[in-house]
Tab-separated table of C-alpha atoms and ligand atoms in Angstrom:
chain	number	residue	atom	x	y	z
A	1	UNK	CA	142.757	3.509	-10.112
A	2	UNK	CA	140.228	3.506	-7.379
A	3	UNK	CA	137.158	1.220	-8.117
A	4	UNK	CA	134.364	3.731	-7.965
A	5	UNK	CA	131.966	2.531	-10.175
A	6	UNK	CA	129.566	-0.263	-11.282
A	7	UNK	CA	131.026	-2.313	-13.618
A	8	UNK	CA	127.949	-4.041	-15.310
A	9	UNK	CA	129.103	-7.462	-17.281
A	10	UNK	CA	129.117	-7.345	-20.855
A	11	UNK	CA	127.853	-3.492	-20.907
A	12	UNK	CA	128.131	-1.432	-24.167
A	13	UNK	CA	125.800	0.733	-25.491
A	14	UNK	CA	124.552	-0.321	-28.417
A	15	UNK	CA	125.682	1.425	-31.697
A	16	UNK	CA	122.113	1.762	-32.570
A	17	UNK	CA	121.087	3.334	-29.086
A	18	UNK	CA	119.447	6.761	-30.445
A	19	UNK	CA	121.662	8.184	-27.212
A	20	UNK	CA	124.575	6.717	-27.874
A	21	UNK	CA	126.668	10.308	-28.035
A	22	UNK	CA	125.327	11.097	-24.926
A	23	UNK	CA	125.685	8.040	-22.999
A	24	UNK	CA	129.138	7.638	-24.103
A	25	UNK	CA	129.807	11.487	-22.650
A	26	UNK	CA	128.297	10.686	-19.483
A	27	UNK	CA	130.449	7.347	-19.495
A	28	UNK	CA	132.995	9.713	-20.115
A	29	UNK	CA	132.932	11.810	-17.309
A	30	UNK	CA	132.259	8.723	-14.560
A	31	UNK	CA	135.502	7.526	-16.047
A	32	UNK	CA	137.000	11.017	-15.329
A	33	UNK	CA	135.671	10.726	-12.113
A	34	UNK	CA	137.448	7.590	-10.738
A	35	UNK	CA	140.711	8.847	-12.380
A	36	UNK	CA	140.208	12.227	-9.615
A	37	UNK	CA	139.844	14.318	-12.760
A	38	UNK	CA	136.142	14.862	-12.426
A	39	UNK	CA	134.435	16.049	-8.827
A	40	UNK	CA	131.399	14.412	-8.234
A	41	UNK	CA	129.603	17.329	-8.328
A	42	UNK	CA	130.700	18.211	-11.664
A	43	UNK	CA	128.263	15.021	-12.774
A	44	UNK	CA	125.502	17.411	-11.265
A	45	UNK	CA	126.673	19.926	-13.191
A	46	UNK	CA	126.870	18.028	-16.566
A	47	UNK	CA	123.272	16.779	-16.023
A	48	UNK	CA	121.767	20.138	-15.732
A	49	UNK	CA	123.825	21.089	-18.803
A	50	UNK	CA	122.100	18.370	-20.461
A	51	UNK	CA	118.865	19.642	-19.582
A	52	UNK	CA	119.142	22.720	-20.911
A	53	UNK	CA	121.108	21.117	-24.413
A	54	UNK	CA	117.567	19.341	-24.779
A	55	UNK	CA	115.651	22.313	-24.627
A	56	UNK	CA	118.039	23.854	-27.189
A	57	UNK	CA	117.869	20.699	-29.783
A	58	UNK	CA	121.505	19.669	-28.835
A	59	UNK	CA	122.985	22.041	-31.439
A	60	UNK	CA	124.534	25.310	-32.034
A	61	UNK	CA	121.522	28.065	-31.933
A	62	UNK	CA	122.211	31.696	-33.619
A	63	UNK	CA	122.816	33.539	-30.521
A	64	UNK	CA	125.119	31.401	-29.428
A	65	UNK	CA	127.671	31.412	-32.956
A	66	UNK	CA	127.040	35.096	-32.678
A	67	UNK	CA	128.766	35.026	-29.205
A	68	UNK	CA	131.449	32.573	-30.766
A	69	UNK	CA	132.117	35.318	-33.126
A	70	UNK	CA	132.568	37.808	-30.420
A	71	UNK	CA	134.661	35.021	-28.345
A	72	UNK	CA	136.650	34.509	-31.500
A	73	UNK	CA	137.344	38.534	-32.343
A	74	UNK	CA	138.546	38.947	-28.516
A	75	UNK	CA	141.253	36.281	-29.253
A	76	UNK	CA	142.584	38.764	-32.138
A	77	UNK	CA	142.358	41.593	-29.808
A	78	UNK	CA	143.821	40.756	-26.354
A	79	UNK	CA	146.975	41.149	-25.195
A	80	UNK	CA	146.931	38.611	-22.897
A	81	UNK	CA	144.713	36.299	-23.426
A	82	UNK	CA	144.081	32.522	-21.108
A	83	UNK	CA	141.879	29.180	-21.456
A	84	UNK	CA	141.038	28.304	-18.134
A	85	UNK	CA	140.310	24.650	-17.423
A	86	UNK	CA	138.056	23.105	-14.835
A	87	UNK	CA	137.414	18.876	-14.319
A	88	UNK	CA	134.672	18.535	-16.666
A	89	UNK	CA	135.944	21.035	-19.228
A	90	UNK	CA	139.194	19.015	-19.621
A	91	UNK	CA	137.404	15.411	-19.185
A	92	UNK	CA	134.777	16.417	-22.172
A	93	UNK	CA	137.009	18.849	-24.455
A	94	UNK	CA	140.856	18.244	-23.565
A	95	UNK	CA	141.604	18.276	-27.693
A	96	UNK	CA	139.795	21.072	-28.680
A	97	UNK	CA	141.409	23.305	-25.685
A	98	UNK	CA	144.808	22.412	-27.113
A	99	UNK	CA	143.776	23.400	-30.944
A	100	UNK	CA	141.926	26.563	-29.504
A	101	UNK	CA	145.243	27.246	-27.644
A	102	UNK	CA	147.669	26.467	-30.745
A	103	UNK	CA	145.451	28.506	-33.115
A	104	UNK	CA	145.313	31.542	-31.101
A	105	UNK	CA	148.481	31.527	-29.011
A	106	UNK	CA	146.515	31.731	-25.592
A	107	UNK	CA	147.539	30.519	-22.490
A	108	UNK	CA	146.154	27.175	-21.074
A	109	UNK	CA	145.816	27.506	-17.110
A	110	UNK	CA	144.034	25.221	-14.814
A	111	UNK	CA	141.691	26.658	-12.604
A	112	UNK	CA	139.453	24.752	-9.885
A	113	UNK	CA	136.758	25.458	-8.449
A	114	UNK	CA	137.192	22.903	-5.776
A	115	UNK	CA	140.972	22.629	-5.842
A	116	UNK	CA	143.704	19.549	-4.945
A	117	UNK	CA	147.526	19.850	-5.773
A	118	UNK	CA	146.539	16.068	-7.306
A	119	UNK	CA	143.792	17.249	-9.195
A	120	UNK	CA	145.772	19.940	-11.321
A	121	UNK	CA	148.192	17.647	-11.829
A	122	UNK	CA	146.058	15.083	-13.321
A	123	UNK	CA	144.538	17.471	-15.293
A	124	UNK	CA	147.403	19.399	-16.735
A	125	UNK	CA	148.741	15.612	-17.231
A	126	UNK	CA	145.395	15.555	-19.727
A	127	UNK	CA	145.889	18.356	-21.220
A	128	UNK	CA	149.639	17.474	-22.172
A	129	UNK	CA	148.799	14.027	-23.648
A	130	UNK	CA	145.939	15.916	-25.865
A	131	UNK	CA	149.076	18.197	-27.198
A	132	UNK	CA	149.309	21.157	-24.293
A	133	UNK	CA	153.139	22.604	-24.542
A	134	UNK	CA	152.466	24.346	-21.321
A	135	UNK	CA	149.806	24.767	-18.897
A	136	UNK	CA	149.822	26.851	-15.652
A	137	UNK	CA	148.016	26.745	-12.680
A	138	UNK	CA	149.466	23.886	-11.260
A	139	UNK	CA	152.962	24.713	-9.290
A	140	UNK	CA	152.505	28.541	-9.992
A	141	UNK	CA	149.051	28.966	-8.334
A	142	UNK	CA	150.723	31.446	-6.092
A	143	UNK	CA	148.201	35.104	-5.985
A	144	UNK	CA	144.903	35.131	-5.008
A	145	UNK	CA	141.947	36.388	-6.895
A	146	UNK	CA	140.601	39.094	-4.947
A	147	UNK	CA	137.421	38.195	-3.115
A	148	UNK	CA	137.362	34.349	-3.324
A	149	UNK	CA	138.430	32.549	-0.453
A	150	UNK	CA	140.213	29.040	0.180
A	151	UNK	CA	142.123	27.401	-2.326
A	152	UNK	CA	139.527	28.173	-5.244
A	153	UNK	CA	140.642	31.652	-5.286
A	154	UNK	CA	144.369	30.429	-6.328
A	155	UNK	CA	145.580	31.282	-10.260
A	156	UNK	CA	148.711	31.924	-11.686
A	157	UNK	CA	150.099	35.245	-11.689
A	158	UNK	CA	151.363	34.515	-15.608
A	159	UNK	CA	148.182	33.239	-16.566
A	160	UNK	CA	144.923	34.158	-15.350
A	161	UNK	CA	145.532	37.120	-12.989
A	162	UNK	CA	147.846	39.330	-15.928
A	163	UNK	CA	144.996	38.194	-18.257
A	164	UNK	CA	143.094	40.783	-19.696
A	165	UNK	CA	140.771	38.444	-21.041
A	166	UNK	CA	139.893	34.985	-20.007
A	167	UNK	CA	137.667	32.407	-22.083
A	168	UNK	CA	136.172	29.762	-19.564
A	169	UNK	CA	133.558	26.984	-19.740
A	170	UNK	CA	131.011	25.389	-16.827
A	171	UNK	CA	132.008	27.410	-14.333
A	172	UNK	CA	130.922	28.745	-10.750
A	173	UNK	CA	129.053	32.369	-10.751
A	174	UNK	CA	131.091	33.412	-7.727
A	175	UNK	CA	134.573	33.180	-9.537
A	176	UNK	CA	133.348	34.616	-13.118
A	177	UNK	CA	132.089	37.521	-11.154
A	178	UNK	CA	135.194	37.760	-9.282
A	179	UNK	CA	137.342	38.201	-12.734
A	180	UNK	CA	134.690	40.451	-14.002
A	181	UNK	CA	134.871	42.640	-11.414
A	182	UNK	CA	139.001	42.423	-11.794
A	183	UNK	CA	138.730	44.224	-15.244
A	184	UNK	CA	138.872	41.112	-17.588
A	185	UNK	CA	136.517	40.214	-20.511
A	186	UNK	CA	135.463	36.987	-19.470
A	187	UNK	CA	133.607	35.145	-22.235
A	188	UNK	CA	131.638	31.846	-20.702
A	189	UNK	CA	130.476	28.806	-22.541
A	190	UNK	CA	127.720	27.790	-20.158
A	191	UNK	CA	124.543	25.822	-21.797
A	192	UNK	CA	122.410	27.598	-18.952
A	193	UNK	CA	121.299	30.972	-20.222
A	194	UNK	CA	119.925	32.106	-16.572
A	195	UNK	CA	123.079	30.813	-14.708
A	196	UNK	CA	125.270	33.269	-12.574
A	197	UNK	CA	127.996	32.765	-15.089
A	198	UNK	CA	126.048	33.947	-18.285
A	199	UNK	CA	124.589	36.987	-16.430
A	200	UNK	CA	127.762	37.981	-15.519
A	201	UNK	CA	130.284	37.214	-18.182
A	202	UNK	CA	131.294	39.889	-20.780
A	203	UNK	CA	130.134	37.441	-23.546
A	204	UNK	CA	127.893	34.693	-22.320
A	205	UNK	CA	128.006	31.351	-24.719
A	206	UNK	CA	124.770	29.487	-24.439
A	207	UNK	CA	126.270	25.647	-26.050
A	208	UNK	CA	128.048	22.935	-25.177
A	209	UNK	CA	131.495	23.215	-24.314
A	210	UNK	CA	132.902	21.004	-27.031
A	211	UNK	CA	130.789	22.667	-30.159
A	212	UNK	CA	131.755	25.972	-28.838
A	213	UNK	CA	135.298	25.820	-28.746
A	214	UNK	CA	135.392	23.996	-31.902
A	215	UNK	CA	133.153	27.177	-33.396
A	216	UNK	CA	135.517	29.823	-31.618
A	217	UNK	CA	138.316	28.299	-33.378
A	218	UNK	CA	136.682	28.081	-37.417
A	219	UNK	CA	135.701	31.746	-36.276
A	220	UNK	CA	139.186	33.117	-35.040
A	221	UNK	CA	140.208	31.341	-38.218
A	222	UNK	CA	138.079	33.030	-40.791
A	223	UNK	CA	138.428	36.744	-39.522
A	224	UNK	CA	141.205	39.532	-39.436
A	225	UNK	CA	141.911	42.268	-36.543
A	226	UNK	CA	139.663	44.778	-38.703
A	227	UNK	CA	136.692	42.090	-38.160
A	228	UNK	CA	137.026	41.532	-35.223
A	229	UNK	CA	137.001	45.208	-33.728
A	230	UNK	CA	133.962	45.105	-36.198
A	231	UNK	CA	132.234	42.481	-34.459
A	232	UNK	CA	133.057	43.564	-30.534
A	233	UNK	CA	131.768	47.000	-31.501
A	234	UNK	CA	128.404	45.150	-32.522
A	235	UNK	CA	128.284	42.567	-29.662
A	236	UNK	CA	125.587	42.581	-26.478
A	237	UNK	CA	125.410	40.323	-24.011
A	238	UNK	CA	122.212	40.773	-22.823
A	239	UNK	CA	120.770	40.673	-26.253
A	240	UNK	CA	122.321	36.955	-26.648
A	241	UNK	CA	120.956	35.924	-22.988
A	242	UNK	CA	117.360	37.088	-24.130
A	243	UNK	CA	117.699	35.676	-27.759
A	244	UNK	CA	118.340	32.029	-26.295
A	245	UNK	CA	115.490	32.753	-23.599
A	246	UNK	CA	113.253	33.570	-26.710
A	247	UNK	CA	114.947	30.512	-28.819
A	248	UNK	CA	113.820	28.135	-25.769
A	249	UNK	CA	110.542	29.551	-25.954
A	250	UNK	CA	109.788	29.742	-29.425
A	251	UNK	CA	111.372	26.152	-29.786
A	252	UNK	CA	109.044	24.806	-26.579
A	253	UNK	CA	105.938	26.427	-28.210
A	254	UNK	CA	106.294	24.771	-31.620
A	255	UNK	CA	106.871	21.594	-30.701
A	256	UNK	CA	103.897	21.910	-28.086
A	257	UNK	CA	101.537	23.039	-31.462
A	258	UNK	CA	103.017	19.939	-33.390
A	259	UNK	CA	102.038	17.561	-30.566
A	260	UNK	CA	98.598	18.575	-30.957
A	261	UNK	CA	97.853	18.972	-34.435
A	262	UNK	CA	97.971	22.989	-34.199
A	263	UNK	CA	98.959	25.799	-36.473
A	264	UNK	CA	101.625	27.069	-34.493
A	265	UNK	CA	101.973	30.295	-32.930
A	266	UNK	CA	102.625	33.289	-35.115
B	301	PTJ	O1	136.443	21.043	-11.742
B	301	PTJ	P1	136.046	22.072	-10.699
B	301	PTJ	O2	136.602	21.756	-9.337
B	301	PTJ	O3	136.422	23.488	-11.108
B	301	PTJ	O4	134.445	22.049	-10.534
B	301	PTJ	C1	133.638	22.123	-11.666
B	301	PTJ	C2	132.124	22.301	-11.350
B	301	PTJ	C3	131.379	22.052	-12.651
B	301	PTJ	C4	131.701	21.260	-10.329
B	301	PTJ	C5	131.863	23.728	-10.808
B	301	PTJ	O5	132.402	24.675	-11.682
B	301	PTJ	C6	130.394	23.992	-10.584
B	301	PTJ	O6	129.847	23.727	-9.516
B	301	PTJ	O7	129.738	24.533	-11.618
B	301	PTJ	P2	128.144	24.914	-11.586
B	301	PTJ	O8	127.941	26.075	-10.674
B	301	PTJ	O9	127.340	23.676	-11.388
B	301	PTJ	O10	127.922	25.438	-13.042
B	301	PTJ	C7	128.174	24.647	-14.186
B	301	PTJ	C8	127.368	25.214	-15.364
B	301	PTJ	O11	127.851	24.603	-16.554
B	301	PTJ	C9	125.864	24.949	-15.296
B	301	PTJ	O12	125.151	26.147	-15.548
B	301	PTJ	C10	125.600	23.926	-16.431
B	301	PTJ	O13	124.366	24.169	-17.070
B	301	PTJ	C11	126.751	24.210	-17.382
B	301	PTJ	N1	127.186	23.030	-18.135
B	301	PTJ	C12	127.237	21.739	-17.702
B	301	PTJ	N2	127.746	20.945	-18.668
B	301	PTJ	C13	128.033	21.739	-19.724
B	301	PTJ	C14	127.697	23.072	-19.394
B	301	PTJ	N3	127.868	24.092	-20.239
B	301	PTJ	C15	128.427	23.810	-21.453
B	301	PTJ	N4	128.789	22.556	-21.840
B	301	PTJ	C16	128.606	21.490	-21.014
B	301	PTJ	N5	128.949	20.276	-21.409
């Protein structure tokens, strides 16, 4: 493996540090990084997912199961449906693609944003050792998305381009637009509610990649077909994007009035 990082002597994080889950993810993903799993720039994009899990109080909030739900029902409805895979999805949540993947009989591809032969290797190699029977996108990334350019544009034509809907996770706003504008229902787990991504996805998710797949899977679990038409019939994306913006600053407000003493805000 290429040395790539600062090994400090004798460095663990405490059990008792009140971070610990969150140190040992970002641990987690520097690994990922030296192994060429993880771009660098995906760090930058795990830090401002952080941020915005803060603001959110690091846990599932309504609007968010309510797109699970709606993530879930599209599972029972597709034809066709895929799990596409970036770096940091498959270095945080490699385990809980695979039992998405097994429970709903979706394809796994992996799809890069910035792409290396070596890369998709490594991370279908991941995916296989967390349980993945198949995964495409890595020979087979052979027909182009229409309207993204260089190698980033690349997906199977089993997989992601025959999909008629496509469940991905911390990903660019240039290439969910490009599959939204392709016909697919594109439902994105992305922790940042004002991102490219969530404005354009079919059903924006506003958590973290791990809880929400985990969620989308109890979900698809617990309903029938009849539910889930049911549930797509009642689902709004917009009204999720404005319920977390209101979450956030509801949340922000009371814990503002409970710094200083106040009755908070009615
Ligand atoms: O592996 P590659 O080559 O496909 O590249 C992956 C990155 C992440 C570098 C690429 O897709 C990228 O540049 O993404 P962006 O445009 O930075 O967007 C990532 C989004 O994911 C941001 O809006 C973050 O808030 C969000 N995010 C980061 N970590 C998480 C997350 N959302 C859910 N769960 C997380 N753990």
């Amino acid at each position: 493996m290429r040395e790539c990082r600062v090994v400090f002597e004798e460095w663990v994080i405490p059990e008792t540090h009140p971070r610990r889950d969150s140190l040992l993810e970002r641990e987690k993903l520097v690994e990922a990084v030296c192994e060429g799993i993880v771009v660098p720039q995906g760090l930058i994009a795990h830090g401002r997912g952080e941020c915005f899990d803060y603001l959110l109080g690091e846990q599932t909030i309504p609007p968010a199961l309510d797109a699970e739900r709606a993530a879930a029902a599209m599972f029972h409805l597709a034809k066709h449906p895929v799990i596409s895979v970036n770096g940091n999805t498959a270095a945080l949540a490699a385990k809980e693609v695979v039992e998405l993947a097994d429970a709903t009989g979706a394809l796994i591809e992996v799809n890069l944003f910035y792409r290396t032969k070596e890369r998709a290797e490594k991370i279908a190699e991941l995916l296989r050792e967390a349980g993945a029977r198949e995964v495409l996108g890595v020979d087979d990334a052979t027909v182009r998305i229409p309207g993204l350019d260089s190698m980033r544009g690349l997906v199977s034509p089993r997989g992601i381009y025959r999909a008629d809907y496509v469940l991905l996770g911390i990903e660019d706003g240039d290439r969910t637009e490009a599959l939204v504008r392709m016909g697919k229902t594109v439902a994105a787990i992305d922790l940042n509610p004002l991102s490219r991504t969530s404005l354009a996805a079919t059903i924006p998710i506003p958590d973290h990649v791990r809880r929400a797949l985990r969620n989308i899977k109890r979900e698809y679990e617990r309903m029938d077909r009849e539910e889930a038409k049911h549930v797509i019939e009642g689902f709004d994306a917009k009204r999720v994007i404005a319920a977390t913006l209101r979450y956030i600053s509801s949340r922000l407000e009371q814990l503002a009035a409970q710094m200083l003493g106040e009755q908070p805000k009615r």
